[in-house]
Amino acid sequence: MNASEPRPPRALAADWVEGRLSAQDAEHAARLAGSDPDFRAEADFVREVLAAGQVMPLVEPPPVLRQRLRQSFQQWHRAPSSRVSQLLEVVASLVFDSHRHQLGLATRGAAATMPGPARHLVYRCELADLMVEARVDEDADQVDLRGQVLLSHDTGSPIFTAEVLCPDRATLSVDADAVGRFSVLAPRGATELRVSNGEMTIIAELDLQTEES
């Protein structure tokens, strides 16, 4: 060790506890631990941190983030000539509206158990069916949209984010799961729903101002 530039006590303690010191420096640290209460406390602190790190649960990243990272790695692993430069966009047609058909229909999962009246919308395109359940929050003047993308074929990434477009702003949600479900809070004046998985975007026209007959 260089006596003119002593290592900070905590750095020395960390290197000692983790076994990164030379034999000579390790002997010096061991002597310090036996004679210097402050250094011994630093070493004990490092041991506690290491022990906590071994048992502390790590939070899994959201499915959307995992999918985007995977897609990014796959994209840049390809040769430049084969990289996708633009998302495929398709417009879905409305084929069912419970306000018009007066028939109950619920998406799979949590959306089916939400309290209060709901409006159910089903859109269709060549790539997927898009099922949406809309529940109005009159106090907040917004609509809770929960839906699911059902891909026509077992191709493409299953996790879809939702974006709601209004004349003056956009609202984006990253609440999505591995079976195509999503949720987003939309203003009553929203005109368009766009769901994307990083490879394709499905566009659905919205009219959330329509009242129940």
Short mmCIF file of C-alpha atoms in Angstrom, two decimals, residues 2 87-88 124 130 148 188:
data_model
loop_
_atom_site.label_atom_id
_atom_site.label_comp_id
_atom_site.label_asym_id
_atom_site.label_seq_id
_atom_site.Cartn_x
_atom_site.Cartn_y
_atom_site.Cartn_z
CA ASN A 2 1.12 3.55 -0.68
CA LEU A 87 -44.01 0.17 -38.50
CA LEU A 88 -46.79 -1.59 -40.35
CA ARG A 124 -61.43 -6.26 -36.81
CA LEU A 130 -59.38 -5.69 -31.05
CA GLN A 148 -57.22 -7.00 -25.63
CA ARG A 188 -64.28 11.86 -23.50
#
